[in-house]
Amino acid sequence: MTSLQLDNISPMFNGATLNDIISDYGGHNCTSWHFEDSMLGKGDSYLSEVYRMRVVDDTSRKDDNKPLEVKLVIKTIPKNVGRRKTFRSADFFRNEINFYNVVMREFYKFQEEKQPKNPFDESSKCLAAYTDGVNDFIAMEDLNQFGYGSANRQDGVGLPECILCMQTLGRFHALSLAIKDQQPDKFHLLVKNIEETYYARVHKSWYNNFQKTQIDIAKDALSQEYGGTELEAKVHKFLDGDFYDKMVYLTHTRNQNSVINHGDCWLPNFLFRYDGNGSPVSAKMIDFQLARYSSPALDISFFIYSCTTQSLRNAHYEDLLKSYHESLSEMLRNLGSDPDELFSYADLQKELREFARFGVGMGIESVPFSLLDENEVADLDQIQGEEAVPIENVWVLKKITSKEGRRRLADMFQHAFSCGYLD
């Protein structure tokens, strides 16, 4: 890492950027900086390159008389032009930077005005960002220094982690509902800064063939695990026709309950902190590149069907929903709005009946991806040339060979079917 220079990140990432970051932490100037191991697996970042950095101000001291030090995680747009165009990285960087610089900034400003007893702080903190489609970067506070780390996306997580994620989502969604309730004009200006980066008709040709591969894999898993059943027939009806357009409908249909969503609500985008006994005590969200304005059921169902097992859903689905809604309600009261009027538990159930099938649509991508071993993930920088290639040629998914993997995918449909979400 020592051979890397600042312009390896971006020509727009320089000493002045580091000085500004140090200044934000009460220091004077950056006196030294060091790149560190990113600790990411090969399949952990498709849309960006990721660096870790330690920035130091020897002239400023902390309470323990040690130099002021700020640890960063920096995401940059890929230098490989073919990779950048193939994955439309510029669109995702622009959306995430607008989320941090406009939406999240206004969320925090609103909190400061309302002085809630327990303010929302469960997201990564953006320290610097730049976007022009070529030199984009986002520098964030490294949450690992505070004891936060990733869960294993192949093994899934237990009930305590899931409860924390539901509570975090509830508090995050409450910010949208409270601002929309109390400052509706401001809220409707905010949502203009969020764009749909995944399911929009303009992106259909980019994603449609890859989605067809996912549908074939899902149908194969169902055939082997639930062949000849009412469930298989129901899922075929759900997946047949123009499925991409169905997902466009779900992401673009809005009502009084719509909120700014995280958008990419699966395990790699939650970090957990554990106590000395190994119990999770806190969760934070990262990576808002798919942030969208839509039903809160989209985030909830995406998490449920991508991150939980069937046994956990069967035993605790209602507990997860109640944890979400109780957290949302408490946050709304803290912010000065009435949850019974804005978003009752009956409203949540209605949103899920109408929109939770979105989580199943995302699950046909995320579940097969989560089952991949690292040696099955493509090296994206092997993309040749400066033109985009079809993503199905790079994101290569094959039929699931293990019964356990097929059941994980098929049982997602079974749960949604039992809840009436596929109607």
XYZ file of C-alpha atoms in Angstrom:
423
model
C 0.000 0.000 0.000
C 2.946 2.355 0.554
C 3.426 2.917 -3.212
C -0.039 4.410 -3.621
C -0.368 8.157 -3.984
C -3.347 10.444 -3.404
C -4.064 10.754 -7.122
C -4.482 6.958 -7.262
C -7.815 7.735 -5.634
C -8.712 10.731 -7.791
C -7.044 13.876 -9.164
C -9.619 15.703 -7.027
C -8.466 13.963 -3.838
C -5.463 15.909 -2.579
C -3.759 17.523 0.408
C -6.447 20.168 0.666
C -9.052 17.397 1.010
C -7.098 15.842 3.874
C -6.634 19.225 5.561
C -10.385 19.821 5.407
C -11.058 16.414 6.962
C -8.568 17.073 9.770
C -10.157 20.489 10.325
C -13.596 18.863 10.683
C -12.181 16.866 13.606
C -10.802 19.957 15.323
C -7.246 19.730 14.018
C -5.068 22.077 11.999
C -3.483 20.333 9.003
C -2.696 16.852 7.784
C 0.977 16.155 8.537
C 1.046 12.568 7.246
C -1.162 9.921 5.693
C -0.886 6.172 5.104
C -2.826 3.669 3.033
C -3.875 0.476 4.802
C -5.229 -2.931 3.798
C -8.801 -2.597 2.507
C -9.735 -6.059 3.898
C -12.389 -6.567 1.219
C -13.125 -9.829 -0.527
C -13.114 -9.988 -4.302
C -16.902 -9.862 -4.544
C -17.514 -7.127 -1.992
C -17.421 -4.112 -4.315
C -18.636 -4.213 -7.910
C -19.318 -0.536 -8.540
C -16.205 0.971 -6.988
C -12.627 0.514 -5.859
C -12.131 0.718 -2.071
C -9.168 2.018 -0.071
C -8.457 2.458 3.619
C -6.404 5.396 4.844
C -5.087 6.842 8.100
C -4.750 10.643 8.185
C -2.648 12.225 10.965
C -2.125 15.694 12.408
C 0.976 15.611 14.630
C 0.417 19.216 15.665
C -2.944 18.457 17.292
C -3.324 16.196 20.294
C -6.151 14.141 21.706
C -6.975 13.766 25.403
C -4.411 10.947 25.714
C -1.777 13.266 24.187
C -1.602 11.125 21.053
C -1.644 12.839 17.626
C -5.058 13.460 16.093
C -5.808 10.590 13.732
C -8.733 10.066 11.371
C -9.322 6.697 9.706
C -11.078 6.681 6.345
C -12.689 4.279 3.927
C -12.571 5.760 0.438
C -14.645 4.524 -2.478
C -13.519 5.618 -5.938
C -14.999 5.158 -9.364
C -13.134 2.343 -11.189
C -10.117 3.421 -13.251
C -10.862 0.639 -15.741
C -13.092 2.487 -18.206
C -14.748 -0.666 -19.523
C -15.639 -1.741 -15.984
C -16.903 1.743 -15.155
C -19.200 1.823 -18.183
C -20.298 -1.797 -17.842
C -21.608 -1.220 -14.312
C -22.759 2.378 -14.865
C -20.653 3.386 -11.874
C -21.069 7.114 -12.543
C -24.838 6.874 -11.974
C -24.397 5.108 -8.646
C -21.705 7.482 -7.398
C -23.787 10.508 -8.338
C -26.800 9.114 -6.510
C -24.882 8.250 -3.346
C -23.054 11.576 -3.229
C -26.342 13.437 -3.621
C -27.766 11.318 -0.835
C -24.933 12.227 1.550
C -24.459 15.860 0.526
C -28.107 16.831 0.224
C -30.493 14.317 1.821
C -28.480 13.173 4.829
C -27.277 16.701 5.501
C -30.905 17.885 5.707
C -31.832 14.888 7.855
C -29.145 15.837 10.380
C -30.134 19.489 10.230
C -33.730 18.526 10.989
C -32.580 16.434 13.944
C -30.596 19.355 15.331
C -33.690 21.524 15.177
C -35.885 18.927 16.902
C -33.321 17.759 19.482
C -34.610 14.154 19.776
C -33.604 12.227 22.890
C -31.983 9.535 20.759
C -30.850 11.037 17.426
C -30.254 8.843 14.396
C -26.561 8.052 13.929
C -26.715 4.585 12.395
C -25.208 5.454 9.018
C -21.665 5.950 7.825
C -20.429 9.557 7.987
C -19.359 11.143 4.690
C -16.291 13.375 5.141
C -15.587 14.396 1.528
C -16.967 13.600 -1.919
C -16.668 14.600 -5.565
C -18.541 13.580 -8.694
C -18.112 14.302 -12.389
C -18.513 10.757 -13.748
C -14.754 10.209 -14.167
C -12.953 11.300 -10.983
C -15.610 10.417 -8.406
C -14.780 9.508 -4.824
C -16.490 9.286 -1.447
C -14.400 9.432 1.741
C -16.176 8.084 4.822
C -15.320 7.564 8.453
C -13.934 4.054 8.914
C -16.370 2.334 11.256
C -13.956 -0.533 11.963
C -12.068 1.738 14.352
C -15.197 1.823 16.519
C -15.514 -1.947 16.576
C -17.942 -2.403 13.662
C -17.483 -5.268 11.243
C -19.301 -7.278 8.596
C -21.434 -10.338 9.082
C -20.869 -13.382 6.912
C -23.315 -13.127 4.018
C -23.162 -16.871 3.362
C -23.984 -17.926 6.913
C -26.631 -15.276 7.497
C -27.268 -13.652 10.842
C -29.206 -14.525 13.956
C -32.280 -12.933 15.447
C -30.391 -10.304 17.527
C -28.631 -8.903 14.448
C -31.869 -8.927 12.475
C -33.683 -7.061 15.238
C -30.947 -4.401 15.204
C -31.237 -4.052 11.424
C -35.010 -3.675 11.624
C -34.669 -1.053 14.349
C -32.088 0.828 12.305
C -34.345 0.837 9.249
C -37.280 2.021 11.337
C -35.345 4.978 12.711
C -34.006 5.851 9.266
C -37.444 5.756 7.618
C -38.900 7.832 10.449
C -36.745 10.776 9.385
C -38.474 10.861 5.996
C -41.945 10.559 7.483
C -41.318 13.283 10.075
C -39.880 15.782 7.606
C -42.650 15.049 5.114
C -45.173 15.608 7.915
C -43.697 18.829 9.277
C -41.862 20.331 6.298
C -43.526 18.837 3.207
C -42.159 21.384 0.734
C -38.594 20.713 1.876
C -39.102 16.967 1.705
C -40.398 17.033 -1.854
C -37.370 19.069 -2.878
C -35.116 16.526 -1.167
C -36.462 13.548 -3.083
C -35.635 15.272 -6.373
C -31.987 14.592 -5.535
C -32.525 10.811 -5.487
C -32.683 8.849 -8.722
C -33.658 5.256 -9.381
C -30.393 3.580 -10.385
C -31.606 -0.007 -10.858
C -35.214 -0.305 -11.972
C -36.061 2.397 -14.487
C -37.182 1.868 -18.064
C -34.102 3.670 -19.340
C -31.951 0.940 -17.716
C -33.963 -2.037 -18.927
C -31.582 -3.083 -21.700
C -28.687 -2.926 -19.215
C -30.263 -5.361 -16.727
C -32.959 -7.369 -18.494
C -30.876 -10.267 -19.851
C -29.122 -10.733 -16.519
C -32.490 -10.822 -14.784
C -33.642 -13.568 -17.145
C -30.706 -15.669 -15.933
C -31.823 -15.114 -12.350
C -35.374 -16.175 -13.221
C -34.111 -19.401 -14.825
C -32.079 -20.187 -11.686
C -35.092 -19.505 -9.448
C -37.375 -21.699 -11.536
C -34.839 -24.520 -11.479
C -34.579 -24.353 -7.686
C -38.365 -24.396 -7.368
C -38.691 -27.304 -9.770
C -36.256 -29.399 -7.769
C -37.574 -28.485 -4.324
C -41.301 -27.747 -4.875
C -41.994 -29.268 -8.265
C -45.645 -29.807 -9.164
C -46.973 -27.771 -6.242
C -49.298 -24.796 -6.077
C -46.290 -22.744 -4.989
C -44.389 -23.522 -8.188
C -47.368 -22.512 -10.323
C -47.816 -19.295 -8.344
C -44.166 -18.314 -8.630
C -44.115 -19.023 -12.368
C -47.043 -16.654 -12.774
C -45.226 -14.080 -10.634
C -41.986 -14.319 -12.619
C -43.478 -14.660 -16.095
C -44.329 -11.760 -18.338
C -42.145 -8.671 -18.263
C -40.705 -9.027 -14.777
C -38.389 -6.024 -15.076
C -41.408 -3.792 -15.730
C -43.074 -5.229 -12.625
C -40.066 -4.130 -10.570
C -40.174 -0.696 -12.194
C -43.783 -0.400 -11.067
C -42.887 -1.295 -7.469
C -40.023 1.208 -7.270
C -41.966 4.070 -8.855
C -45.382 3.724 -7.175
C -45.607 6.221 -4.311
C -48.132 7.272 -1.708
C -48.278 9.102 1.623
C -46.182 6.357 3.255
C -43.265 6.516 0.811
C -39.846 7.247 2.279
C -36.243 7.569 1.184
C -34.992 3.980 1.180
C -31.489 2.666 1.713
C -32.105 0.726 -1.483
C -29.452 -2.007 -1.216
C -30.601 -3.587 2.001
C -28.590 -6.795 2.373
C -25.948 -7.987 4.796
C -22.793 -6.515 3.224
C -24.293 -3.067 3.827
C -24.810 -3.527 7.581
C -21.935 -3.428 10.049
C -22.276 -4.745 13.604
C -20.568 -4.031 16.914
C -20.500 -6.765 19.567
C -19.965 -6.658 23.322
C -17.486 -8.779 25.246
C -19.927 -11.689 25.322
C -20.342 -11.708 21.559
C -23.829 -10.163 21.617
C -24.590 -7.529 18.959
C -25.224 -4.117 20.523
C -25.308 -1.760 17.545
C -25.671 -1.737 13.756
C -24.838 0.845 11.117
C -25.739 1.118 7.436
C -23.245 1.812 4.677
C -23.385 2.189 0.867
C -26.355 4.246 -0.292
C -25.688 3.964 -4.023
C -29.167 2.523 -4.648
C -31.017 5.039 -2.435
C -34.515 5.564 -3.792
C -37.848 7.178 -2.924
C -40.448 4.440 -2.526
C -42.443 2.331 -0.090
C -40.675 1.404 3.169
C -41.721 -2.169 2.387
C -39.022 -2.306 -0.287
C -36.180 -2.007 2.245
C -37.916 -4.298 4.732
C -38.689 -7.068 2.254
C -35.260 -6.844 0.621
C -33.633 -7.440 3.992
C -36.065 -10.165 5.053
C -35.690 -12.251 1.914
C -31.974 -11.690 1.345
C -30.686 -11.956 4.895
C -32.871 -14.302 6.957
C -33.393 -18.046 6.978
C -36.759 -19.738 6.620
C -36.601 -21.042 10.182
C -36.000 -17.515 11.504
C -38.859 -16.129 9.401
C -41.241 -18.855 10.532
C -40.448 -18.243 14.190
C -39.892 -14.484 14.307
C -41.279 -12.660 11.259
C -43.868 -10.817 13.340
C -41.190 -9.957 15.907
C -39.063 -8.385 13.178
C -41.946 -6.289 11.888
C -42.868 -5.148 15.385
C -39.249 -4.227 16.117
C -39.192 -2.125 12.979
C -42.473 -0.384 13.737
C -41.755 0.227 17.418
C -38.408 1.766 16.530
C -40.000 3.924 13.831
C -42.778 5.039 16.186
C -40.398 5.972 18.969
C -38.264 7.988 16.563
C -41.319 9.788 15.157
C -42.406 10.804 18.658
C -38.864 11.997 19.372
C -39.046 14.161 16.262
C -42.440 15.624 17.139
C -44.804 13.623 14.899
C -47.618 11.209 15.752
C -46.919 7.649 14.530
C -50.554 6.612 14.943
C -51.562 9.227 12.406
C -48.583 8.971 10.080
C -47.791 5.265 9.872
C -49.703 2.811 12.049
C -48.928 -0.892 12.241
C -51.957 -1.464 9.997
C -50.375 0.900 7.456
C -47.185 -1.156 7.580
C -49.127 -4.366 6.916
C -50.889 -2.706 3.978
C -47.580 -1.560 2.482
C -46.173 -5.068 2.780
C -49.189 -6.638 1.093
C -48.793 -4.228 -1.814
C -45.014 -3.953 -2.140
C -43.189 -6.778 -0.285
C -42.952 -8.862 -3.450
C -40.139 -6.450 -4.361
C -37.923 -8.234 -1.825
C -38.549 -11.502 -3.648
C -37.576 -9.835 -6.913
C -34.300 -8.680 -5.384
C -33.779 -12.024 -3.685
C -33.465 -13.871 -6.985
C -30.271 -11.846 -7.477
C -28.928 -11.461 -3.944
C -29.416 -15.044 -2.721
C -27.461 -16.687 -5.582
C -24.751 -14.030 -5.213
C -24.509 -14.695 -1.487
C -23.918 -18.390 -2.196
C -20.877 -17.753 -4.398
C -17.406 -18.630 -3.184
C -14.758 -15.975 -3.742
C -13.113 -18.037 -6.474
C -16.395 -17.903 -8.424
C -16.450 -14.089 -8.487
C -15.138 -12.479 -11.660
C -12.101 -10.189 -11.648
C -13.849 -7.093 -12.964
C -10.645 -5.334 -13.943
C -10.107 -8.005 -16.599
C -12.757 -6.244 -18.700
C -10.905 -5.139 -21.833
C -11.223 -1.867 -23.728
C -13.232 1.253 -23.016
C -16.706 0.083 -23.969
C -19.368 -1.521 -21.797
C -19.913 -5.253 -22.068
C -23.206 -7.025 -21.206
C -23.337 -7.460 -17.436
C -24.544 -11.055 -17.814
C -21.117 -11.807 -19.315
C -19.427 -10.586 -16.114
C -21.970 -11.274 -13.377
C -22.050 -14.990 -14.139
C -24.602 -16.953 -12.120
C -25.249 -20.653 -12.568
C -27.928 -23.025 -11.341
C -27.597 -23.795 -7.646
C -26.149 -27.263 -7.146
C -26.647 -27.737 -3.406
C -29.996 -28.663 -1.924
C -29.397 -26.247 0.955
C -28.809 -23.378 -1.472
C -31.869 -24.258 -3.578
C -34.041 -24.429 -0.472
C -32.814 -21.043 0.690
C -33.961 -19.520 -2.600
C -37.162 -21.542 -2.939
C -38.203 -20.992 0.692
C -38.094 -17.248 0.101
C -40.979 -17.747 -2.338
C -42.737 -20.083 0.060
C -42.768 -17.478 2.817
C -43.945 -14.690 0.514
C -46.673 -16.973 -0.827
C -47.869 -17.856 2.687
C -48.106 -14.131 3.515
C -50.130 -13.368 0.375
C -47.388 -11.172 -1.094
C -47.361 -12.886 -4.485
C -51.048 -12.230 -5.229
